[in-house]
Short mmCIF file of C-alpha atoms and ligand atoms in Angstrom, two decimals:
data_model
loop_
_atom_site.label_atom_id
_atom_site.label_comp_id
_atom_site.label_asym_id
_atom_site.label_seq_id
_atom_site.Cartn_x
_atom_site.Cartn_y
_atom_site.Cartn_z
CA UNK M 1 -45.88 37.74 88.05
CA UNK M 2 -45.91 39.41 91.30
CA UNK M 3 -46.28 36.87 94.59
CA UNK M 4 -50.04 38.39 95.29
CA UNK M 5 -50.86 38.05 91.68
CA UNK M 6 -49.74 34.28 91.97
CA UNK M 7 -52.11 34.34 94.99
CA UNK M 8 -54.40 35.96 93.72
CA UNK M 9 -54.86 33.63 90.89
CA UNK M 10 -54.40 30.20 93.45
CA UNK M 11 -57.51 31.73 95.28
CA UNK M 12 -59.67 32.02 92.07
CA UNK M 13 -58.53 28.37 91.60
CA UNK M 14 -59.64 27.26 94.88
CA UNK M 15 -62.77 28.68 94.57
CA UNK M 16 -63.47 26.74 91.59
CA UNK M 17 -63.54 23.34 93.81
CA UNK M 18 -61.62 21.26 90.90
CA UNK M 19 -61.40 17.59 91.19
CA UNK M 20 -58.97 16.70 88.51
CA UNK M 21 -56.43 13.67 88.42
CA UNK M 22 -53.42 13.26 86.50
CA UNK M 23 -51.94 10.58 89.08
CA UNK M 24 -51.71 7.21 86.46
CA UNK M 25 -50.40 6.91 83.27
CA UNK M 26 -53.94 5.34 81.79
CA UNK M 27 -55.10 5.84 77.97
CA UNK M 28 -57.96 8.35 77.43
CA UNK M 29 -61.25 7.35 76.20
CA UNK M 30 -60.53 8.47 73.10
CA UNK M 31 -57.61 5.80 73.21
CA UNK M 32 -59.47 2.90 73.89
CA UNK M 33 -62.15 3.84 71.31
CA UNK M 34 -59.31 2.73 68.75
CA UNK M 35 -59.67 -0.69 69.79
CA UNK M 36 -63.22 -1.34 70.14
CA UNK M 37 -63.66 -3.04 66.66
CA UNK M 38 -61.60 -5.59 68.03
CA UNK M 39 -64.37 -6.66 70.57
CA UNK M 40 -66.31 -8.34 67.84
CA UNK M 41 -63.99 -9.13 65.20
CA UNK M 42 -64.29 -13.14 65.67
CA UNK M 43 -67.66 -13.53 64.98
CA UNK M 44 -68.04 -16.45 66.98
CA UNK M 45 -65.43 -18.13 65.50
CA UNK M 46 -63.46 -19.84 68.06
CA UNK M 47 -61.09 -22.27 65.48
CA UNK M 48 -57.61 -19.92 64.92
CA UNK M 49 -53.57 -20.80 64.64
CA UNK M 50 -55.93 -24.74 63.72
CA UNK M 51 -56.53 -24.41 67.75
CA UNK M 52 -59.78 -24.79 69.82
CA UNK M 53 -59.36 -21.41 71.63
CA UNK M 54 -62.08 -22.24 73.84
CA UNK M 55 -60.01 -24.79 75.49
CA UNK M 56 -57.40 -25.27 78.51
CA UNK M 57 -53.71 -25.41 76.72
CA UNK M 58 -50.77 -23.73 74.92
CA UNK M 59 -49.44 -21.99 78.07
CA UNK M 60 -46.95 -20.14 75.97
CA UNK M 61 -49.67 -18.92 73.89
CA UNK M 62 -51.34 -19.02 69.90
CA UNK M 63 -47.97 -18.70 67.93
CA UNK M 64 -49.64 -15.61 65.80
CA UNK M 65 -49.69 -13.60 69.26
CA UNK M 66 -46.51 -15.06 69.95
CA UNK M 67 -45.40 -12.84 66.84
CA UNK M 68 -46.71 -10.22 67.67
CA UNK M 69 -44.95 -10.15 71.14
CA UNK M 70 -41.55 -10.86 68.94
CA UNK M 71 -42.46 -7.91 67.15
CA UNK M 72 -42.37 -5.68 70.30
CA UNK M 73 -39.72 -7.34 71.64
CA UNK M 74 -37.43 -7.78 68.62
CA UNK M 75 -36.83 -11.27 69.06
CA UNK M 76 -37.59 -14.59 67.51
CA UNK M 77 -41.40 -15.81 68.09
CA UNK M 78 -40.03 -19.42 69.94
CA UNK M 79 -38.75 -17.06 72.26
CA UNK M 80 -42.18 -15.55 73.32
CA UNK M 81 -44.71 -16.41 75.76
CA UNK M 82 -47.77 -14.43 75.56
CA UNK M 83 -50.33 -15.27 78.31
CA UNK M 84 -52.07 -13.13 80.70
CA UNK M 85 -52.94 -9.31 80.61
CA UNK M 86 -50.19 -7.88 82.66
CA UNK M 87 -46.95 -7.70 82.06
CA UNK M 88 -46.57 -6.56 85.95
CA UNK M 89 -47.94 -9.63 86.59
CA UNK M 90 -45.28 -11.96 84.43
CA UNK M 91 -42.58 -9.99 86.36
CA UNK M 92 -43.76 -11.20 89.22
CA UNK M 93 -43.83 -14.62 88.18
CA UNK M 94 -40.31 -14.84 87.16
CA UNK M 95 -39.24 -13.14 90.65
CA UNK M 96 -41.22 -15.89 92.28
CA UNK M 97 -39.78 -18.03 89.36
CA UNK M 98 -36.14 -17.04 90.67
CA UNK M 99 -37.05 -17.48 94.36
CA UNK M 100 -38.53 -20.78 94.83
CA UNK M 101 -36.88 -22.17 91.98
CA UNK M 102 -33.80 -21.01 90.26
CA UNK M 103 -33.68 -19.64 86.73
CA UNK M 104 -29.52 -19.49 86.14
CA UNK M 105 -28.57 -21.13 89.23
CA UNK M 106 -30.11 -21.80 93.26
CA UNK M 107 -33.58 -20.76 93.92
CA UNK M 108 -32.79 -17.41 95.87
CA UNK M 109 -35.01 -18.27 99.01
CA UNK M 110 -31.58 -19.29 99.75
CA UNK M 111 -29.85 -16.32 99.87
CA UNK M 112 -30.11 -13.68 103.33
CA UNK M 113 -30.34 -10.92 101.45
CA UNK M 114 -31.00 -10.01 97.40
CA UNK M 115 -30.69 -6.49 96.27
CA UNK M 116 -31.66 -4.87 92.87
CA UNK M 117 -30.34 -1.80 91.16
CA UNK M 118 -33.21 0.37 90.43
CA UNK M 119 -32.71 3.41 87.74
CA UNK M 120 -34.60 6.32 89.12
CA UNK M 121 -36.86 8.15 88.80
CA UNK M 122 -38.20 4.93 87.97
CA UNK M 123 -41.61 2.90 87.63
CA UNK M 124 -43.46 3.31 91.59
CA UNK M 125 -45.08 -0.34 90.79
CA UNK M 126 -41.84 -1.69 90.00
CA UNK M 127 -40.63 -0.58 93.75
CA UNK M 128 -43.35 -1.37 95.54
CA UNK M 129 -43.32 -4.72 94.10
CA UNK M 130 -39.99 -5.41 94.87
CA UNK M 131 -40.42 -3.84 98.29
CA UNK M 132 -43.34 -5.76 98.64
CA UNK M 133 -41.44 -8.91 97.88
CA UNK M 134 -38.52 -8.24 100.46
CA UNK M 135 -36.10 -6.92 97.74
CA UNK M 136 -33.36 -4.52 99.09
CA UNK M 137 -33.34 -1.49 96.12
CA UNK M 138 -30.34 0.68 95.18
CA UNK M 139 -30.83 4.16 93.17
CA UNK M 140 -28.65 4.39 90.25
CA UNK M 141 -29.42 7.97 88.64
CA UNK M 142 -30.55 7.94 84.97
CA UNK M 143 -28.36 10.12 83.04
CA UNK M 144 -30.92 11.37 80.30
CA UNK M 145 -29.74 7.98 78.17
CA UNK M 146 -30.08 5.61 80.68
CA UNK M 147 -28.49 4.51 84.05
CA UNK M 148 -24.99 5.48 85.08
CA UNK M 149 -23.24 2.64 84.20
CA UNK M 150 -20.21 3.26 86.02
CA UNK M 151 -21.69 3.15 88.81
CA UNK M 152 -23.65 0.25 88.62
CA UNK M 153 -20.65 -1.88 87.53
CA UNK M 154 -18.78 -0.27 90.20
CA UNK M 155 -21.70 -1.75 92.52
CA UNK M 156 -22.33 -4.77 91.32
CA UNK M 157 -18.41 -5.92 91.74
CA UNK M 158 -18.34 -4.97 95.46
CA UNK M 159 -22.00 -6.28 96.93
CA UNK M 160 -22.97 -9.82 95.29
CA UNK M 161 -26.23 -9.56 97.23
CA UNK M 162 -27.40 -7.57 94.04
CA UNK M 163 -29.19 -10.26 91.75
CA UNK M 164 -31.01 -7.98 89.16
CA UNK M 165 -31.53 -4.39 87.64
CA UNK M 166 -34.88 -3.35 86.62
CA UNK M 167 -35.35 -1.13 83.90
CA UNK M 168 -37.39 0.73 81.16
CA UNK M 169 -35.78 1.22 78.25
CA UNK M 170 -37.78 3.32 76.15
CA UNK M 171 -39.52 6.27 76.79
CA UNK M 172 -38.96 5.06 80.21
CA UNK M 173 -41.60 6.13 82.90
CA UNK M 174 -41.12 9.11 84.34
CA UNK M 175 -38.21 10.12 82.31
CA UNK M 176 -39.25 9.60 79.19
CA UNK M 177 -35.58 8.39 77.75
CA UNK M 178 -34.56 5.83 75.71
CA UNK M 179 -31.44 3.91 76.72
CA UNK M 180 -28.46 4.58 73.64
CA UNK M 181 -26.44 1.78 72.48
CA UNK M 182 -23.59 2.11 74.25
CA UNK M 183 -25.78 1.94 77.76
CA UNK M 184 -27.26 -1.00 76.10
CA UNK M 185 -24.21 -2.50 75.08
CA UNK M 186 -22.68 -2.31 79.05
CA UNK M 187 -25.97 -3.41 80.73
CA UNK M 188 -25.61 -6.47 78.23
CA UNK M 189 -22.36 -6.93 80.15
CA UNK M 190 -23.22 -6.13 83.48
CA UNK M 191 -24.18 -9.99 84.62
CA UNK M 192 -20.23 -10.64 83.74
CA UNK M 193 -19.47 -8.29 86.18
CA UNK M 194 -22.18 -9.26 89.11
CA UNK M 195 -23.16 -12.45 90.47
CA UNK M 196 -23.43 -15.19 88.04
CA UNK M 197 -27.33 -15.29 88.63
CA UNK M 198 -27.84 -11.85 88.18
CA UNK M 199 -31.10 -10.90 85.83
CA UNK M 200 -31.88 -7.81 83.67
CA UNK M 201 -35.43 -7.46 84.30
CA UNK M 202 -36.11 -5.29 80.85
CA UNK M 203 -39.71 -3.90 80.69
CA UNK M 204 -40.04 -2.58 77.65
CA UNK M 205 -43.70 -1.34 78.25
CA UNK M 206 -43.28 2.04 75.89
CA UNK M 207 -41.48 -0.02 72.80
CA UNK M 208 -44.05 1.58 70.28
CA UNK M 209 -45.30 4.54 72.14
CA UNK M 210 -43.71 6.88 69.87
CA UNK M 211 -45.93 9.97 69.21
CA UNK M 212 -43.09 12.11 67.85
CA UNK M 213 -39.94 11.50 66.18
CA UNK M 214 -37.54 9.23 68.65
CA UNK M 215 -34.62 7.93 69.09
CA UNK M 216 -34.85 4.35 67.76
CA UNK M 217 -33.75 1.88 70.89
CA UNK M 218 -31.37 -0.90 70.05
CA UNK M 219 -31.25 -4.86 70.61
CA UNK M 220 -30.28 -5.44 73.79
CA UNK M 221 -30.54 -9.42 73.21
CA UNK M 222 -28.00 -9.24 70.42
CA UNK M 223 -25.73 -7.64 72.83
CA UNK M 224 -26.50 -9.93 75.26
CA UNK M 225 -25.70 -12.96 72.42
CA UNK M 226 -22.51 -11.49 71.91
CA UNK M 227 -21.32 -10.85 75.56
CA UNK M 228 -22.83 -14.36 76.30
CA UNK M 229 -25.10 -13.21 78.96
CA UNK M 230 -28.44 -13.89 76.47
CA UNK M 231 -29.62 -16.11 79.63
CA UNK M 232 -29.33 -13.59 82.40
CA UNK M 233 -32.33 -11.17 80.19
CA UNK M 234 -35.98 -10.99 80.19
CA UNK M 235 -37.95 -8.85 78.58
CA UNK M 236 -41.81 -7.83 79.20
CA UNK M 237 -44.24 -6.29 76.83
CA UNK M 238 -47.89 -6.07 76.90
CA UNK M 239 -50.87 -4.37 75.08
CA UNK M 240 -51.67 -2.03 77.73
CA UNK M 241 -51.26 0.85 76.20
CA UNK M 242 -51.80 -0.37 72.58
CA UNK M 243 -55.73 -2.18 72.87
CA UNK M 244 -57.36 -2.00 76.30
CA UNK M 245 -55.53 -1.74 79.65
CA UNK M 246 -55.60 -4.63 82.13
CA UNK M 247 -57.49 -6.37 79.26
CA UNK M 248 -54.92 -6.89 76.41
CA UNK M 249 -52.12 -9.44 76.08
CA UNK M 250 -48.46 -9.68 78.29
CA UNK M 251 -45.64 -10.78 76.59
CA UNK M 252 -42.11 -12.18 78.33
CA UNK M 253 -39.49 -12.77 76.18
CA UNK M 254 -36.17 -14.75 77.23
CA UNK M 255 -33.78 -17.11 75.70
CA UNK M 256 -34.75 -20.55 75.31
CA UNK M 257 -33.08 -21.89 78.26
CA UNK M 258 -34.13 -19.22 80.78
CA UNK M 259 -37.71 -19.84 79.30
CA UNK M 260 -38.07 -23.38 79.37
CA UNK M 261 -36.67 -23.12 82.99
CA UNK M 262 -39.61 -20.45 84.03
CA UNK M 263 -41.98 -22.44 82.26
CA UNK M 264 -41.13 -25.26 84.66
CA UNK M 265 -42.31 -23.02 87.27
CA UNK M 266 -45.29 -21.00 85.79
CA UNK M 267 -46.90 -24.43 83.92
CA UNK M 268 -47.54 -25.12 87.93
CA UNK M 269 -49.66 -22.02 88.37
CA UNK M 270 -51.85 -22.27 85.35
CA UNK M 271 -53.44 -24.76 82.74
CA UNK M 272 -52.98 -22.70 79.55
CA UNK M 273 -54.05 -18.57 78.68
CA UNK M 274 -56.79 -16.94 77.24
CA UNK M 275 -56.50 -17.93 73.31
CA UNK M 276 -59.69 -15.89 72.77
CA UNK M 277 -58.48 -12.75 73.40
CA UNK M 278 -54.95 -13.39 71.62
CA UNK M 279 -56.66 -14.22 68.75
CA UNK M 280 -58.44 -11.00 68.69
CA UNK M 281 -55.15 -9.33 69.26
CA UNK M 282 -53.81 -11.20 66.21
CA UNK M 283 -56.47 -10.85 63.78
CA UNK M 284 -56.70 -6.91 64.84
CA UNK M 285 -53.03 -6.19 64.98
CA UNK M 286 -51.89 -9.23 62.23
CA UNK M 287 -48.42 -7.62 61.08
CA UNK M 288 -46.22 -5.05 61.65
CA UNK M 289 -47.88 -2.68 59.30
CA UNK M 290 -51.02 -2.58 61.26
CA UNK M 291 -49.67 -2.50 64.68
CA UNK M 292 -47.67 0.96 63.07
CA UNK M 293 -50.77 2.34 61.52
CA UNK M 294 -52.84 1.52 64.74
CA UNK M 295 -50.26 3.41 66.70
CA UNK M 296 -49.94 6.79 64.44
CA UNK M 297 -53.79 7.05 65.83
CA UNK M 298 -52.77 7.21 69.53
CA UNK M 299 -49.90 9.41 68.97
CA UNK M 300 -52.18 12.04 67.41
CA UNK M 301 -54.54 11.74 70.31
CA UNK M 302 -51.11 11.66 72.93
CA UNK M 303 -49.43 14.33 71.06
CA UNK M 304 -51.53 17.23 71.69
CA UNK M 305 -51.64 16.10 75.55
CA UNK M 306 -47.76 16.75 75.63
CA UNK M 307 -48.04 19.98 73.81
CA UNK M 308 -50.52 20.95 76.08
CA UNK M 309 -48.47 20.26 79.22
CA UNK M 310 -45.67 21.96 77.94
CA UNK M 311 -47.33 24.93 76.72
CA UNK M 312 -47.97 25.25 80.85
CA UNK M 313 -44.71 24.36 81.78
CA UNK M 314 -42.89 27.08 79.82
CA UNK M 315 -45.02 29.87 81.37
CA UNK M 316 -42.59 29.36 84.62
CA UNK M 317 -39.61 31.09 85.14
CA UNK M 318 -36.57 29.09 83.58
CA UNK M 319 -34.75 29.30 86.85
CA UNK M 320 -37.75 27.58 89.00
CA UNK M 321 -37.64 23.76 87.41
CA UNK M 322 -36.87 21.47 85.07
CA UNK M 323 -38.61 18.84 83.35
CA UNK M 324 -38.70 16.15 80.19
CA UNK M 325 -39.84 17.08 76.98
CA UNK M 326 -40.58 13.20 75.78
CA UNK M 327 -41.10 12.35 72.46
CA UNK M 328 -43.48 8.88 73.50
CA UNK M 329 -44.58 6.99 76.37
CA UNK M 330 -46.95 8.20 79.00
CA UNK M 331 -45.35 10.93 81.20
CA UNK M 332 -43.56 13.81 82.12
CA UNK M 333 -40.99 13.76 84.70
CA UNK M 334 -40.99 17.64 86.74
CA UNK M 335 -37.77 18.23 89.09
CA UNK M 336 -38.77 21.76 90.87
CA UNK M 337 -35.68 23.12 93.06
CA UNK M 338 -34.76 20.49 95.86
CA UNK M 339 -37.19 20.74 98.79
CA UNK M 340 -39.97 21.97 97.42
CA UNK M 341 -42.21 19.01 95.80
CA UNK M 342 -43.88 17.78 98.92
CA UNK M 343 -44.88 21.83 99.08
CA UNK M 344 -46.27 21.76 95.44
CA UNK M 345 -48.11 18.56 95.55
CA UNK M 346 -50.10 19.46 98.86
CA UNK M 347 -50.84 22.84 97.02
CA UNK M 348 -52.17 20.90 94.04
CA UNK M 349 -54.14 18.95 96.29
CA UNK M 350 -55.79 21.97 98.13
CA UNK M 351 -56.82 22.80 94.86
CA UNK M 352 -58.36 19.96 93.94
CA UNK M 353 -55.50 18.48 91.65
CA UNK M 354 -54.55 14.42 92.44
CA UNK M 355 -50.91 14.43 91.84
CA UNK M 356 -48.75 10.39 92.11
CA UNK M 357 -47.22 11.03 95.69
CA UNK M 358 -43.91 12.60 96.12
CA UNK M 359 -41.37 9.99 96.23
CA UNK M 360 -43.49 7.16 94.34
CA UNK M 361 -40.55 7.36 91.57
CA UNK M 362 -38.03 6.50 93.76
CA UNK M 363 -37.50 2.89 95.92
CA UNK M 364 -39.38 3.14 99.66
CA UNK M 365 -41.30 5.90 98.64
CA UNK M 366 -38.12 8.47 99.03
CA UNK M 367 -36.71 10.88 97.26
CA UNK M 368 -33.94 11.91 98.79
CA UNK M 369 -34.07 15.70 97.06
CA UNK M 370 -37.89 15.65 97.49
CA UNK M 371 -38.27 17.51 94.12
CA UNK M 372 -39.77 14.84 92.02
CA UNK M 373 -43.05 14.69 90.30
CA UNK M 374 -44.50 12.81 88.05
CA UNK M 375 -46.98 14.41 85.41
CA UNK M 376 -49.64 11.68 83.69
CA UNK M 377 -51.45 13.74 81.26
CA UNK M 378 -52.84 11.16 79.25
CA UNK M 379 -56.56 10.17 80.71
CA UNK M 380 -58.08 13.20 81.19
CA UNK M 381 -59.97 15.49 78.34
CA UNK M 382 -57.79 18.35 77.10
CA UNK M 383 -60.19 20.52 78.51
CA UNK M 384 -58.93 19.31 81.98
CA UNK M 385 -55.73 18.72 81.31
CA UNK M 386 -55.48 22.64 80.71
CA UNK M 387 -57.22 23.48 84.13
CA UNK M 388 -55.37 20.87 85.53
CA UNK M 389 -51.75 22.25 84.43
CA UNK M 390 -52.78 26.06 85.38
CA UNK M 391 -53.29 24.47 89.16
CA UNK M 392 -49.78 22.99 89.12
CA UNK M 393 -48.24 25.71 87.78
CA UNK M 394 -49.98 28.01 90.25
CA UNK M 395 -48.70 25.86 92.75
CA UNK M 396 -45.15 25.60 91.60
CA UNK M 397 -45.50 29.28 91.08
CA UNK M 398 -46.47 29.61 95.02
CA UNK M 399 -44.37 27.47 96.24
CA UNK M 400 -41.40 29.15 94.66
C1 PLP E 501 -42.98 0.77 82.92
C2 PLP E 501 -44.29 0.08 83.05
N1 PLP E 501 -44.32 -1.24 83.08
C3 PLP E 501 -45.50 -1.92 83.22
C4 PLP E 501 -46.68 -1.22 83.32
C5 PLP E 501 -47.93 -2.02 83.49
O1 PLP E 501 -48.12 -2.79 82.39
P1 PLP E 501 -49.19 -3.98 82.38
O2 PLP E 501 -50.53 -3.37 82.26
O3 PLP E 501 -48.80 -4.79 81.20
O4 PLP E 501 -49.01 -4.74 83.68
C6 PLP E 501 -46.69 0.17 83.27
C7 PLP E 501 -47.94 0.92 83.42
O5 PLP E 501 -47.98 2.11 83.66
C8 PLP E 501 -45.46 0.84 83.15
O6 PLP E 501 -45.39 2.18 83.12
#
């Protein structure tokens, strides 16, 4: 295509005065229809796991929902705490947890200075949480199966302000990979090699998020067992993106020491956790069978949202970007050539396309090639996800 037929075609787009979004990996309607039988399913029955639900207690949660969180997490139920709707939320916890407290050691308020290794293009609420809580953040590139792991020993033996890695395993967000086994096996090592309180913050938000064939992800905590680090792990989970989002169940998972010593700090925040809506969860999703067969119907709906954003994306000329083809999760991770994503994004916006800010992937809002950005197809109809991928490709178009 010829520059003024690029132009050409950005003009008819502007006339159209769009207002499309694809800025937050949400579920679509569609989605959260899936889950709506759950709404009713206790018929006023409020007597489940031979526990008043509609009572204070069980901070660690009913022991069905407990299994269900093991079954995310691959990990023994005692090991579980369900409570709350956000797993965000729990990982903010334990960083308070660790700060006023101590899980493996001194409560960190101690320390002048903590840092984190942060795989990026990573999770933006992950940063700004971090950044929010005075947390100095490292980039460590992800290599396609998770972070480069030389270099994150290499940094971890030199600076023992770094304290913690946070990290999405599978189908991570943007990048859509899943860690292999031999990343898995050296980030079970890592605390060995860092300061003896150091924490792999593990959120494994996208652990059944499959909507194509995928690489299976292994057991990090068996690693962990056998390098004898199973108490410098925890690992988050929620129903997000399985019932309804901000309204489903979080799960933490740790070993039983690290647990019972967050416990001594969270059992100080609340009296117990919503047993009504875990035992929803747990009659709608009761085994592993029914959590898969619930799942196949979101990847049918999710599917054709990833076909459709790569039909777009393969319209551009091979030597103007590259992005993820995932095979689950939520998004789609576009590099265009360095410099030009701040130029692409305000393009998108002119046109009436919300894009997630250049630089939200990356710690303090920066990335340093400024050609990251993060496509979240999932929300809108397919009808707008089509308009909405001929604006950005119009724009990378232009701004190439
Ligand atoms: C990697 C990751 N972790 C956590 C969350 C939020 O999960 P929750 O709703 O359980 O707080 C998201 C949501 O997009 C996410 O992408």
């Amino acid at each position: 295509m010829t520059k003024k037929e690029i132009e050409k075609n950005y003009k008819k787009l502007l006339d159209q005065k769009l207002n499309l979004d694809l800025t937050r990996g949400q579920p679509s309607k569609e989605q959260l229809k899936l889950s709506e039988p759950m709404d009713q399913i206790l018929k006023n029955k409020f007597n489940f796991d031979g526990e008043d639900l509609r009572n204070y207690g069980l901070i660690k949660g009913l022991d069905s929902t407990r299994k269900l969180g093991a079954i995310l997490l691959g990990i023994n139920y005692k090991n579980v705490i369900a409570n709350g709707t956000s797993s965000l939320n729990l990982t903010s916890m334990v960083i308070q947890a660790l700060f006023f407290k101590g899980i493996n050691g001194e409560a960190w308020k101690h320390y002048k200075k903590i840092s984190f290794l942060c795989p990026v293009p990573g999770y933006d609420r992950h940063f700004s949480l971090l950044e929010m809580m005075g947390i100095n953040m490292i980039n460590v590139p992800l290599k396609g199966d998770g972070p480069d792991m030389d270099y994150a020993e290499k940094l971890v033996k030199k600076d023992k302000s770094i304290k913690g890695i946070i990290c999405v395993p599978k189908h991570s967000n943007p990048t859509g990979e899943t860690y292999s086994l031999k990343v898995l096996e050296r980030l079970a090592r890592l605390p060995k090699k860092a300061s003896k309180d150091f924490m792999i913050f593990y959120d494994n938000a996208y652990c059944v998020h499959d909507f194509k064939k995928s690489k299976k992800l292994g057991n990090i905590f068996n690693f962990c067992k056998k390098s004898n680090t199973s108490n410098n792990i925890v690992m988050f989970a929620s129903t997000s993106k399985i019932t309804f989002a901000g309204a489903g169940i979080s799960f933490l998972a740790a070993s039983e020491k690290t647990l019972s010593n967050f416990l001594s700090f969270y059992q100080n925040t609340r009296v117990g956790s919503d047993k009504i809506n875990q035992a929803k969860h747990s009659k709608f999703l009761k085994d592993k069978k029914s959590l898969e067969k619930h799942m196949d119907k979101h990847s049918l709906v999710l599917s054709k949202k990833f076909e459709i954003v790569e039909k777009y994306l393969s319209k551009l000329p091979s030597d103007m970007a590259n992005w993820t083809k995932p095979t689950g999760g939520y998004f789609v991770s576009f590099n265009s050539k360095p410099g030009k994503a701040k130029k692409i994004y305000k393009l998108c916006e002119n046109a009436g396309l919300k894009l997630t800010p250049v630089g939200a992937t990356f710690p303090y809002g920066k990335d340093p090639k400024n050609q990251n950005l993060r496509i979240s197809p999932t929300k809108i109809s397919n009808l707008e996800l089509k308009k909405a991928m001929e604006v950005f490709i119009t724009s990378v178009m232009l701004a190439g």
